C-alpha atoms as a PDB file:
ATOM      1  CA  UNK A   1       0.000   0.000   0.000  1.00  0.00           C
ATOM      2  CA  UNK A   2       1.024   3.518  -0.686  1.00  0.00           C
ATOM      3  CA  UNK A   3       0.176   5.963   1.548  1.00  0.00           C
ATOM      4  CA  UNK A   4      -0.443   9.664   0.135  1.00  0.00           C
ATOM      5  CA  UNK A   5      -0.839  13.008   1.747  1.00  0.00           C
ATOM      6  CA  UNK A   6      -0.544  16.517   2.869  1.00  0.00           C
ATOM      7  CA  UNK A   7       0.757  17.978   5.828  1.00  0.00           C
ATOM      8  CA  UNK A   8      -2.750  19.516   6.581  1.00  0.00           C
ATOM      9  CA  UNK A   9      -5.847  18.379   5.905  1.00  0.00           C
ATOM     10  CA  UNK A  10      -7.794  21.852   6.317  1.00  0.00           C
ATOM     11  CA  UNK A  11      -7.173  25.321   4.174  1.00  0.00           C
ATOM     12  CA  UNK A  12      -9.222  27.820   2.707  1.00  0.00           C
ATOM     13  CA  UNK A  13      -7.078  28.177  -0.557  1.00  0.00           C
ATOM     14  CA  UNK A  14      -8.437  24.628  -1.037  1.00  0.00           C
ATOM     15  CA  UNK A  15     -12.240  25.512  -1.143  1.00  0.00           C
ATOM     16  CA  UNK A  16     -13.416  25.888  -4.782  1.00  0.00           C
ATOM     17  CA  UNK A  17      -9.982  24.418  -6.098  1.00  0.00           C
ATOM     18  CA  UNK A  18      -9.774  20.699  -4.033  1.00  0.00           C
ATOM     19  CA  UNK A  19     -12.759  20.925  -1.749  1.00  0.00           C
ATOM     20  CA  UNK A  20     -15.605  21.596  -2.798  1.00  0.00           C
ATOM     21  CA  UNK A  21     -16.305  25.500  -2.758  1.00  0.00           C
ATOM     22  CA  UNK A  22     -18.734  25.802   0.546  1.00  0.00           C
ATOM     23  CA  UNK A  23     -17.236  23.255   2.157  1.00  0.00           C
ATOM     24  CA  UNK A  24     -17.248  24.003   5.888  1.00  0.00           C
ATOM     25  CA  UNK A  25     -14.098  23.907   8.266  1.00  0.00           C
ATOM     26  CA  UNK A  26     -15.330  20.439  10.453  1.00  0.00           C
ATOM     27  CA  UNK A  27     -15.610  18.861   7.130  1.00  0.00           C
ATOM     28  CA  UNK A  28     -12.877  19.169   5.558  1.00  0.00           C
ATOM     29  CA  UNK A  29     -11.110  16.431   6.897  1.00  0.00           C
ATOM     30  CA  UNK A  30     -14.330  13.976   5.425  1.00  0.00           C
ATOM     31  CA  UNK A  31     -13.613  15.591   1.833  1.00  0.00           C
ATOM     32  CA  UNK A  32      -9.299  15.343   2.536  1.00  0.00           C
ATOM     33  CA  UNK A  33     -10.213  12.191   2.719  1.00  0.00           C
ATOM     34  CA  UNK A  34     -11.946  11.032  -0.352  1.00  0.00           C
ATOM     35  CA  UNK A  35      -8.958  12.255  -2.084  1.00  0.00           C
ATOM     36  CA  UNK A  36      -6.050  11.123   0.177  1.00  0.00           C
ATOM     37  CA  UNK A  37      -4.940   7.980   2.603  1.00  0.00           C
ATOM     38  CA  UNK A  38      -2.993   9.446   4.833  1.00  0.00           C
ATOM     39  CA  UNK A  39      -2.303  13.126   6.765  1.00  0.00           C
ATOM     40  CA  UNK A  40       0.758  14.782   8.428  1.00  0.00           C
ATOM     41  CA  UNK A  41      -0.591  15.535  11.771  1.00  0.00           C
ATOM     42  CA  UNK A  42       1.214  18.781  12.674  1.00  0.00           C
ATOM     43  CA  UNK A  43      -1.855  19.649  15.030  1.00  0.00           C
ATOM     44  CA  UNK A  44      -0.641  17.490  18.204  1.00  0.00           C
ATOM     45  CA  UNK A  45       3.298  18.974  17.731  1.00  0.00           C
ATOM     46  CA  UNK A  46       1.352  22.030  19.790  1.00  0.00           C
ATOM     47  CA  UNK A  47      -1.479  20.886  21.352  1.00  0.00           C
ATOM     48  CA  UNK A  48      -3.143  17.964  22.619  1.00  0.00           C
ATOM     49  CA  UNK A  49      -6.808  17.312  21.041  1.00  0.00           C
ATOM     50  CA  UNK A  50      -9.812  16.333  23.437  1.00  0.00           C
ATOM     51  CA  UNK A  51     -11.283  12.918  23.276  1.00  0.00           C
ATOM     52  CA  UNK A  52     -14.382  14.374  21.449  1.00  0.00           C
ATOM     53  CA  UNK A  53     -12.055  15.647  18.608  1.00  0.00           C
ATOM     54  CA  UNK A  54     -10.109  12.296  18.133  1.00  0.00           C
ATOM     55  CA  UNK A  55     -13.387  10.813  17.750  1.00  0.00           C
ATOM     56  CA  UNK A  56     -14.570  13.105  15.148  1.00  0.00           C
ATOM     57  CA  UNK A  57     -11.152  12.617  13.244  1.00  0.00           C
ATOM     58  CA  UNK A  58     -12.003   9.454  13.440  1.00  0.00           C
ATOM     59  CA  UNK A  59     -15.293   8.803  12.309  1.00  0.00           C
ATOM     60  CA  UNK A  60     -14.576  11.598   9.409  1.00  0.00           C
ATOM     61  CA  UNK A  61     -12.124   8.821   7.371  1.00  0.00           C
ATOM     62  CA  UNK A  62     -12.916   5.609   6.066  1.00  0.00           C
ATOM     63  CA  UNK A  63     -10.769   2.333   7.290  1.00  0.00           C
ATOM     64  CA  UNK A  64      -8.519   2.392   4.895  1.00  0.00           C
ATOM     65  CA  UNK A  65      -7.094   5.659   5.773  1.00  0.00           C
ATOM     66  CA  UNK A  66      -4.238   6.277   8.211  1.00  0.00           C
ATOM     67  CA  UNK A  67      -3.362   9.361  10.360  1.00  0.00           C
ATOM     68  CA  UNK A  68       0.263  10.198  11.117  1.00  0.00           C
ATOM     69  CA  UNK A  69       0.945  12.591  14.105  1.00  0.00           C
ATOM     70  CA  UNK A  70       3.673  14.256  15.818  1.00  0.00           C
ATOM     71  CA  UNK A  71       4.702  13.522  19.092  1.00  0.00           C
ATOM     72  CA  UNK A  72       4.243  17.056  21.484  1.00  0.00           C
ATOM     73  CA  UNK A  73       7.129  19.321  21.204  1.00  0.00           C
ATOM     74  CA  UNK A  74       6.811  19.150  25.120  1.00  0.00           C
ATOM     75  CA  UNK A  75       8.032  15.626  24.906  1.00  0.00           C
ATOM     76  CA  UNK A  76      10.488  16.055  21.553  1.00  0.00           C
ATOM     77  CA  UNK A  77      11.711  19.237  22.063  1.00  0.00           C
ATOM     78  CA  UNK A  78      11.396  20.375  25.964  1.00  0.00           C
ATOM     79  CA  UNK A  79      12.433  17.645  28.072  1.00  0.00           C
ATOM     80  CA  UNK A  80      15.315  16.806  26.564  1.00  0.00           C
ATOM     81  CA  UNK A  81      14.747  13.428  26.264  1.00  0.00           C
ATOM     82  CA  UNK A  82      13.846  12.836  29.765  1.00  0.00           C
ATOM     83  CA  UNK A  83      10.173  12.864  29.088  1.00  0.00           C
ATOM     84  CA  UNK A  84       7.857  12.655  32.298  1.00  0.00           C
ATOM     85  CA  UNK A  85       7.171   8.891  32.061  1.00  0.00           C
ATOM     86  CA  UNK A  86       3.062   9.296  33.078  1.00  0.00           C
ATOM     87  CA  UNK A  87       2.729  12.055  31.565  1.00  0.00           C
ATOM     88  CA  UNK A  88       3.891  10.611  27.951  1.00  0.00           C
ATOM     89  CA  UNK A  89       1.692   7.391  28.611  1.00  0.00           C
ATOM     90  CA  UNK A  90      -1.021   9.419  29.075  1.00  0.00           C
ATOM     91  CA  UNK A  91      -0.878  10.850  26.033  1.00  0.00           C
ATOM     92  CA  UNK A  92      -0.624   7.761  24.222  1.00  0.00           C
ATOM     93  CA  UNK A  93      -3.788   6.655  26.016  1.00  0.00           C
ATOM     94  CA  UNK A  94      -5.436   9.898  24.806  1.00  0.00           C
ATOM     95  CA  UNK A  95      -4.603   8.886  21.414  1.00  0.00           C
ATOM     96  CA  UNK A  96      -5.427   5.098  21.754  1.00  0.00           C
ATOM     97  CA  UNK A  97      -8.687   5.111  20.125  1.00  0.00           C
ATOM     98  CA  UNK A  98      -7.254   5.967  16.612  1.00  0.00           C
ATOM     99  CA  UNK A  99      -5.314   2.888  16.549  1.00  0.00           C
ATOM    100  CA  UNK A 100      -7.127   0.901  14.053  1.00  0.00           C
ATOM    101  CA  UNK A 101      -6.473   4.420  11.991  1.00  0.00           C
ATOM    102  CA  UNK A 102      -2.809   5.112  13.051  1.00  0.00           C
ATOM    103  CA  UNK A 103      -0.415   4.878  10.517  1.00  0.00           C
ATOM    104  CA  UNK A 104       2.230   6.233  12.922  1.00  0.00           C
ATOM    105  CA  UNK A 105       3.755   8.621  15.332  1.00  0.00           C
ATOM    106  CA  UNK A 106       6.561  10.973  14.355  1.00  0.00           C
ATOM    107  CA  UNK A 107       8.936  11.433  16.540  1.00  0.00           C
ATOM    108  CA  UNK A 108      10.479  14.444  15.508  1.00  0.00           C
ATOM    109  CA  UNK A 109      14.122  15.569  17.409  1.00  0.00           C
ATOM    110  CA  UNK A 110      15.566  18.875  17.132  1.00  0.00           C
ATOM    111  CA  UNK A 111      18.937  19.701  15.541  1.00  0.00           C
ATOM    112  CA  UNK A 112      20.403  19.662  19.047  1.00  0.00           C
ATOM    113  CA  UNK A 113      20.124  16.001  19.876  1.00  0.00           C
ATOM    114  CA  UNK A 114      23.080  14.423  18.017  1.00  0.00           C
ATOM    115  CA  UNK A 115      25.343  11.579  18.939  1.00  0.00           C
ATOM    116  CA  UNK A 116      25.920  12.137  22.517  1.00  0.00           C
ATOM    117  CA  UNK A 117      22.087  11.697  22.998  1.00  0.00           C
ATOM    118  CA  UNK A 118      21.552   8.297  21.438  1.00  0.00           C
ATOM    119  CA  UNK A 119      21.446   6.352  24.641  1.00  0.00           C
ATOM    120  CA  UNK A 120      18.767   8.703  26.331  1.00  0.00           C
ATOM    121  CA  UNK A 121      16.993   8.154  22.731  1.00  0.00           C
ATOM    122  CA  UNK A 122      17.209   4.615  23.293  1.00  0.00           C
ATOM    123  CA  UNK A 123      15.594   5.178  26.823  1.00  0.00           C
ATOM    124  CA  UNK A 124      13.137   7.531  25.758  1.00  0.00           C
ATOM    125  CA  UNK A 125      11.752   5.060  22.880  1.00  0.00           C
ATOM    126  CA  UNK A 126      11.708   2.393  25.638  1.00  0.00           C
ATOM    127  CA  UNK A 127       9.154   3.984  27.184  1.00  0.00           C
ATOM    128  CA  UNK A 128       6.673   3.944  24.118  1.00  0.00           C
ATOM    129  CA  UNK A 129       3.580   1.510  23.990  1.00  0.00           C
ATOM    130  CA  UNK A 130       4.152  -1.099  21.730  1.00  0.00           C
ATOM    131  CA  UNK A 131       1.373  -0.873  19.867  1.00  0.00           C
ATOM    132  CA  UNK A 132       2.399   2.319  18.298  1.00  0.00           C
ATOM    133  CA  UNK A 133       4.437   2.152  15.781  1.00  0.00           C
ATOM    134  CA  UNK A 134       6.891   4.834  15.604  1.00  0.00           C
ATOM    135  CA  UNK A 135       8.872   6.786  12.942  1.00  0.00           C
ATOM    136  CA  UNK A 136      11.825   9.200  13.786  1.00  0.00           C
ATOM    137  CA  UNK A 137      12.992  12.534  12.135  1.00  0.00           C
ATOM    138  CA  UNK A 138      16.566  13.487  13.051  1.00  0.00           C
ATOM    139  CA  UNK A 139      18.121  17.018  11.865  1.00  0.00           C
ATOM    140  CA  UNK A 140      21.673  17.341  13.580  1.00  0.00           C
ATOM    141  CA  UNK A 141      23.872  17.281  10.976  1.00  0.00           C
ATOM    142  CA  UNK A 142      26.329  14.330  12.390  1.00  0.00           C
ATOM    143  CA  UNK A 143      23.344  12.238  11.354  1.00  0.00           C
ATOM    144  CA  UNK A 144      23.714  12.482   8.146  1.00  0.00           C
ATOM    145  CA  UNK A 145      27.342  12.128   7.140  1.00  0.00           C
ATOM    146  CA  UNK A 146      26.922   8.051   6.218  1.00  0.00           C
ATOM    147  CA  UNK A 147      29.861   7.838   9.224  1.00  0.00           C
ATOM    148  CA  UNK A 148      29.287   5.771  12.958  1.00  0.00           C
ATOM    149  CA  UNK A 149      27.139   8.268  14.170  1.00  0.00           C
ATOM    150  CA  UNK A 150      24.802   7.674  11.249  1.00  0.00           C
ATOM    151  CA  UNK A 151      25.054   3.792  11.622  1.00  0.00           C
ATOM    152  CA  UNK A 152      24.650   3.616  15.132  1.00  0.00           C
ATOM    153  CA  UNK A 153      21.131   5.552  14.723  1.00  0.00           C
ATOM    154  CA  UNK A 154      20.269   3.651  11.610  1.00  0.00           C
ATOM    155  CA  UNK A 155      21.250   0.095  14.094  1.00  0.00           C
ATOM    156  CA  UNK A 156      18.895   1.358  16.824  1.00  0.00           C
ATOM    157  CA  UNK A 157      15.621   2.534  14.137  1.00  0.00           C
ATOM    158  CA  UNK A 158      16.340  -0.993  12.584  1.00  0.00           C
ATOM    159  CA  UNK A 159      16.169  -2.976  15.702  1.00  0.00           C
ATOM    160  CA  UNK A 160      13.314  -1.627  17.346  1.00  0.00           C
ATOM    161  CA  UNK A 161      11.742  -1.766  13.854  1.00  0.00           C
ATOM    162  CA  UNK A 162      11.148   1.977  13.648  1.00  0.00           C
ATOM    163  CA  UNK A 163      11.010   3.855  10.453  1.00  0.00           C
ATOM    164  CA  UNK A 164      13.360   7.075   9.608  1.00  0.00           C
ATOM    165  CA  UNK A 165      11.584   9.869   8.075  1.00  0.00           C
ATOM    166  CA  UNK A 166      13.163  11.464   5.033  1.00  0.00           C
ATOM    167  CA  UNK A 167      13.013  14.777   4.391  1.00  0.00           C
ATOM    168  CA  UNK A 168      13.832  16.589   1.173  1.00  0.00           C
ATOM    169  CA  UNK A 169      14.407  20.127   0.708  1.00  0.00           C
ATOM    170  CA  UNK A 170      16.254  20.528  -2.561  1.00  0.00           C
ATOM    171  CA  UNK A 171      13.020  21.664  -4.234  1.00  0.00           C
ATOM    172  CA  UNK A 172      12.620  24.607  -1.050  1.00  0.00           C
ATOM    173  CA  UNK A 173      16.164  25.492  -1.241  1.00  0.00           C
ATOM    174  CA  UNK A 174      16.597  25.752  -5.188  1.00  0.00           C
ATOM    175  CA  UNK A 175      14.293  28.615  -5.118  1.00  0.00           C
ATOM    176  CA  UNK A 176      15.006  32.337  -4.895  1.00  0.00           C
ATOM    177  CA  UNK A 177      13.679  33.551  -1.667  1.00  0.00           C
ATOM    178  CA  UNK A 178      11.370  36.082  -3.276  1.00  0.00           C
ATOM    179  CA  UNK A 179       8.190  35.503  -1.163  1.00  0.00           C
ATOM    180  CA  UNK A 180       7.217  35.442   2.601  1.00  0.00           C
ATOM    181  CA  UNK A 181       6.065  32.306   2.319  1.00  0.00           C
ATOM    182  CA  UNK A 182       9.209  30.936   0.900  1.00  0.00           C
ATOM    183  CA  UNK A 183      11.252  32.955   3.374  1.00  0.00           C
ATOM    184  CA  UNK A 184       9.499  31.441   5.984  1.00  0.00           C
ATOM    185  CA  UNK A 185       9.953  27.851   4.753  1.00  0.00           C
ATOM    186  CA  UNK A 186      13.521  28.089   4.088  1.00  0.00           C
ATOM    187  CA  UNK A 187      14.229  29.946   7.662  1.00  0.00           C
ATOM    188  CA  UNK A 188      12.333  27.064   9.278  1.00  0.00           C
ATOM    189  CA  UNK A 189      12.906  23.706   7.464  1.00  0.00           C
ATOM    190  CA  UNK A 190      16.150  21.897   7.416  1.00  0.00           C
ATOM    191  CA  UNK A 191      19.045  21.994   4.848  1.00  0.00           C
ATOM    192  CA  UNK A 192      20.165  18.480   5.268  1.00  0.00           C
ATOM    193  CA  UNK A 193      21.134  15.731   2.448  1.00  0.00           C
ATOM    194  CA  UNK A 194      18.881  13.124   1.423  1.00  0.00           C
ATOM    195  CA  UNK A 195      20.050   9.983   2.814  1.00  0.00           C
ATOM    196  CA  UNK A 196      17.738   6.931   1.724  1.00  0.00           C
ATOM    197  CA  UNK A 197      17.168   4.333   3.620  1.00  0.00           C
ATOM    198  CA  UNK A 198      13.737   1.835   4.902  1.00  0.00           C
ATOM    199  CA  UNK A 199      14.848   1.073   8.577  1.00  0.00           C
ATOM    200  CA  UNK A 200      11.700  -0.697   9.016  1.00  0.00           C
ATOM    201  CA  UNK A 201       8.684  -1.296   6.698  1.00  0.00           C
ATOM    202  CA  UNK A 202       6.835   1.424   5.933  1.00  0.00           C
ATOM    203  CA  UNK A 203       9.710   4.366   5.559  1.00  0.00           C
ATOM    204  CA  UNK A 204       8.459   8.106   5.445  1.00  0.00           C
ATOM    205  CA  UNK A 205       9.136  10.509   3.100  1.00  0.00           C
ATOM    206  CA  UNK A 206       8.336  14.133   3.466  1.00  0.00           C
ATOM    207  CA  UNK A 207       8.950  16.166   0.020  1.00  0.00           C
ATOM    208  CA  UNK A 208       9.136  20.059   0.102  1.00  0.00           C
ATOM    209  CA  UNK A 209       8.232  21.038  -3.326  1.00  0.00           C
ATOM    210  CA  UNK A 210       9.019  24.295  -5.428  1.00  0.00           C
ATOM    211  CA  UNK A 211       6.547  26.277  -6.553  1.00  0.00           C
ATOM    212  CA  UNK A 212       6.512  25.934  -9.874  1.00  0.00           C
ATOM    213  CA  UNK A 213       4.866  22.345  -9.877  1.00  0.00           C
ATOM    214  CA  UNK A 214       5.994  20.821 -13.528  1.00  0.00           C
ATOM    215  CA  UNK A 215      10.095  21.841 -11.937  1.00  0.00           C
ATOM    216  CA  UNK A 216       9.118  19.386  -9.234  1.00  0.00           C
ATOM    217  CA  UNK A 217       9.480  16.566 -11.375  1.00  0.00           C
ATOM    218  CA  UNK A 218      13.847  16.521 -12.356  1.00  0.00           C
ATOM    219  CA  UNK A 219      13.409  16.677  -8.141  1.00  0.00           C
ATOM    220  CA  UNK A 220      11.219  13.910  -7.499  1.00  0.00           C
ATOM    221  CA  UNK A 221      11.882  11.410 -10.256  1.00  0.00           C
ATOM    222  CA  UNK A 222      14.499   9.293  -8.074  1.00  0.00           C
ATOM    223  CA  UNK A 223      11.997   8.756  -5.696  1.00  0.00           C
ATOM    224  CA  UNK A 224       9.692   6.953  -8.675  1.00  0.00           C
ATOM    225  CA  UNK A 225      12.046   4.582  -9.001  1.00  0.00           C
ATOM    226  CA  UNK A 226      12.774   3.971  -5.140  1.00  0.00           C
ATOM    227  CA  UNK A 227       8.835   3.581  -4.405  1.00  0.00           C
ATOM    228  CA  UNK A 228       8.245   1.560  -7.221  1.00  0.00           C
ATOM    229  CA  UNK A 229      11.198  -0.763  -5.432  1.00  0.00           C
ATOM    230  CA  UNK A 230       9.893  -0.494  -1.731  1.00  0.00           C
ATOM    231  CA  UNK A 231       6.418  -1.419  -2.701  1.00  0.00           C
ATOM    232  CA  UNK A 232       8.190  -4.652  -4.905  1.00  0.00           C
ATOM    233  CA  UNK A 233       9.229  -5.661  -1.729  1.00  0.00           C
ATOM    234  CA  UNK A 234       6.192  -5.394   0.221  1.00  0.00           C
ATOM    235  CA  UNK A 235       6.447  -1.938   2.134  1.00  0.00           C
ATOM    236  CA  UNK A 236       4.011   0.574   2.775  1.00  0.00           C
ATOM    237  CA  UNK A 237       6.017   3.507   2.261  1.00  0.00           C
ATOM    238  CA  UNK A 238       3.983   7.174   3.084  1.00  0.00           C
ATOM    239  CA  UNK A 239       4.992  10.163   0.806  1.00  0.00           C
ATOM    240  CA  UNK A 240       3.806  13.454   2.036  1.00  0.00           C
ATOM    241  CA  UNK A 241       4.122  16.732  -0.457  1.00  0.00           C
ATOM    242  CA  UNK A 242       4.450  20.133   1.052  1.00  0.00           C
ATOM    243  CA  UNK A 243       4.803  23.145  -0.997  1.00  0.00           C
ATOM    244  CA  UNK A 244       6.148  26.537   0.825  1.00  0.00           C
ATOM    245  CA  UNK A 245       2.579  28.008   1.166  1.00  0.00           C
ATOM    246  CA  UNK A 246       0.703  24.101   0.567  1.00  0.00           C
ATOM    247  CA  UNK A 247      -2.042  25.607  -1.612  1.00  0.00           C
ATOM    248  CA  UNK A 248      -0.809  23.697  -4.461  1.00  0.00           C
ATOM    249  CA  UNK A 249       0.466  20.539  -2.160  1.00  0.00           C
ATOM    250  CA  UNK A 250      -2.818  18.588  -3.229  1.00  0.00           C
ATOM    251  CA  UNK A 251      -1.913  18.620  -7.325  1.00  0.00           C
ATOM    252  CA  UNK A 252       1.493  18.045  -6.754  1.00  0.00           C
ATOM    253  CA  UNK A 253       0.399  14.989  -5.096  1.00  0.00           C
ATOM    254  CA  UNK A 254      -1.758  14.121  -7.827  1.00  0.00           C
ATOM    255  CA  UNK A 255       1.140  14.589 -10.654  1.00  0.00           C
ATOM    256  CA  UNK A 256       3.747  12.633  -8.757  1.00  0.00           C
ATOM    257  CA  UNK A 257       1.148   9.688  -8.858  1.00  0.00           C
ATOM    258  CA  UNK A 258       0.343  10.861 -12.565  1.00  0.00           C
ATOM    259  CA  UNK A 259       4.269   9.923 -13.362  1.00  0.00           C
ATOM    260  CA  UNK A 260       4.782   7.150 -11.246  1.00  0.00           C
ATOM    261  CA  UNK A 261       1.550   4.965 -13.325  1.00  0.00           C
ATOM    262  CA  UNK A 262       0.155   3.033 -10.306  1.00  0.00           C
ATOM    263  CA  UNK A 263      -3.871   3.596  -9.514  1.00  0.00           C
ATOM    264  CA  UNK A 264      -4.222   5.489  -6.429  1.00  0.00           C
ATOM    265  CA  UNK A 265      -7.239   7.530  -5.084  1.00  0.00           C
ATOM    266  CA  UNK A 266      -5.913  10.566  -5.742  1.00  0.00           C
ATOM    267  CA  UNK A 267      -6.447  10.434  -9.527  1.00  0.00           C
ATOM    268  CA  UNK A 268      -9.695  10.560  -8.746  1.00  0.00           C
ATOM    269  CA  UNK A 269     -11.946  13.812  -9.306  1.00  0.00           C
ATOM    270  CA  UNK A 270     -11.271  15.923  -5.940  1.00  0.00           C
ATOM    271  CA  UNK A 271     -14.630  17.529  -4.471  1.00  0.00           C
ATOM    272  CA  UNK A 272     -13.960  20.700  -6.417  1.00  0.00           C
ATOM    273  CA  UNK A 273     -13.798  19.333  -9.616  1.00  0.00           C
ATOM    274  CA  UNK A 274     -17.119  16.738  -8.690  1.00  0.00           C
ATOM    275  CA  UNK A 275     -19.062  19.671  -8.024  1.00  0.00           C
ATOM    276  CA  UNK A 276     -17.604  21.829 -11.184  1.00  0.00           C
ATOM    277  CA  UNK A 277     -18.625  19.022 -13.354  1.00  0.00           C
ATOM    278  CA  UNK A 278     -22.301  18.403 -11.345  1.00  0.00           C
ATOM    279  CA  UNK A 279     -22.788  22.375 -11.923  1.00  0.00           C
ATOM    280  CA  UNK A 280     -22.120  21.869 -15.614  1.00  0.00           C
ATOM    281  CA  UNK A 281     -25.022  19.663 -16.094  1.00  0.00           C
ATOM    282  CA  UNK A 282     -27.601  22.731 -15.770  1.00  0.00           C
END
């Protein structure tokens, strides 16, 4: 299975373009969802949801889909890896009822863990439910230089059978910085190569796209021929597409699936263009 999404599943810039163009904001995740199988879950990186939201997430998606989420910041980013034990499980338990829907949580580090942190890494993932299974985003650049430092982290994701996220930025970062939203994106996402490699079975990549959608493709086309090899050997891999402002992340999406000629949901008419051709009919 290959799992395709957004890192949002709500804008306005979507209404009239994806969505359809009165679509209200508590359901837009239903009409996300006709079109995609999978989310980036930024919303729990800042706050936790209540139990009446999770349910509503998840009775807005059919079975088939699969909700990623980010671990709190308060737990990635401000404990330094010396999470309050009760406090974590409890948030797991909060979450629990997605499970049958969970693709998986990302655990997402700051550039400031590196090397000298793996062992309290080690700890930290100890402490993690079983149940939920986990995929890691690492930015310090020590990580990433194919020496020890890399193995060693690539030993422990393997053995504990969790997956590393890949991010690439090339796209971002080939771009002139000639809009705030571009500014912004290149101020806040990492510069970092593009090391590939499936440390368990369903390995994450997160793609950061230009602007200009047809310059995506000279970008992209490796990653054709790696997911057509990862599903070949039976792995679920999730590809999320970002875009500096996301209006255009959906259609990106769509033409990556376009080029890589395997049926997927996406190719399917989004809301938008349902209602556009429903409209044309009178």
């Amino acid at each position: 299975m290959l799992y395709l999404g957004c890192p949002q599943w709500s804008s306005n810039h979507w209404k009239g373009n994806c969505f359809s163009q009165h679509v209200k904001a508590k359901d837009m995740l239903h009409e996300y969802a006709q079109v995609f199988n999978s989310v980036e879950g930024n919303t729990t990186f800042y706050a936790d949801p209540q139990s009446s939201t999770i349910q509503n997430w998840y009775d807005s998606v059919p079975d088939d889909f699969r909700f990623t989420f980010k671990l709190p910041k308060r737990f990635s980013h401000e404990s330094g890896l010396r999470p309050d034990k009760h406090a974590l499980l409890d948030w797991f338990k909060l979450m629990a009822p997605l499970l049958p829907k969970l693709g998986q949580v990302m655990l997402q580090l700051p550039a400031s863990v590196g090397p000298q942190h793996v062992y309290l890494l080690f700890q930290f993932i100890k402490l993690i439910p079983d149940e939920f299974p986990m995929a890691l985003e690492v930015r310090h650049p020590l990580f990433f230089k194919k020496g020890e430092e890399e193995r060693k982290l690539n030993r422990l994701l393997i053995d504990r059978q969790i997956n590393r996220i890949i991010m690439d930025t090339r796209p971002l970062f080939s771009e002139a910085p000639c809009t705030p939203a571009i500014i912004d994106a290149q101020r806040k996402k990492p510069r970092l190569p593009v090391n590939v490699i499936a440390t368990s079975t369903s390995p994450i990549v997160r793609f950061v796209g230009c602007d200009t959608r047809i310059d995506n493709r000279a970008f992209y086309a490796p990653w054709l021929d790696k997911i057509r090899v990862w599903l070949q050997q039976g792995k679920s891999p999730y590809v999320f597409f970002h875009t500096a402002d996301n209006i255009d992340s959906p259609f990106l999406a769509r033409q990556f699936i376009q080029d890589l000629g395997v049926e997927h949901q996406v190719l399917s008419p989004f809301p938008a263009e349902k209602e556009i051709r429903q409209d044309s009919l009178f």
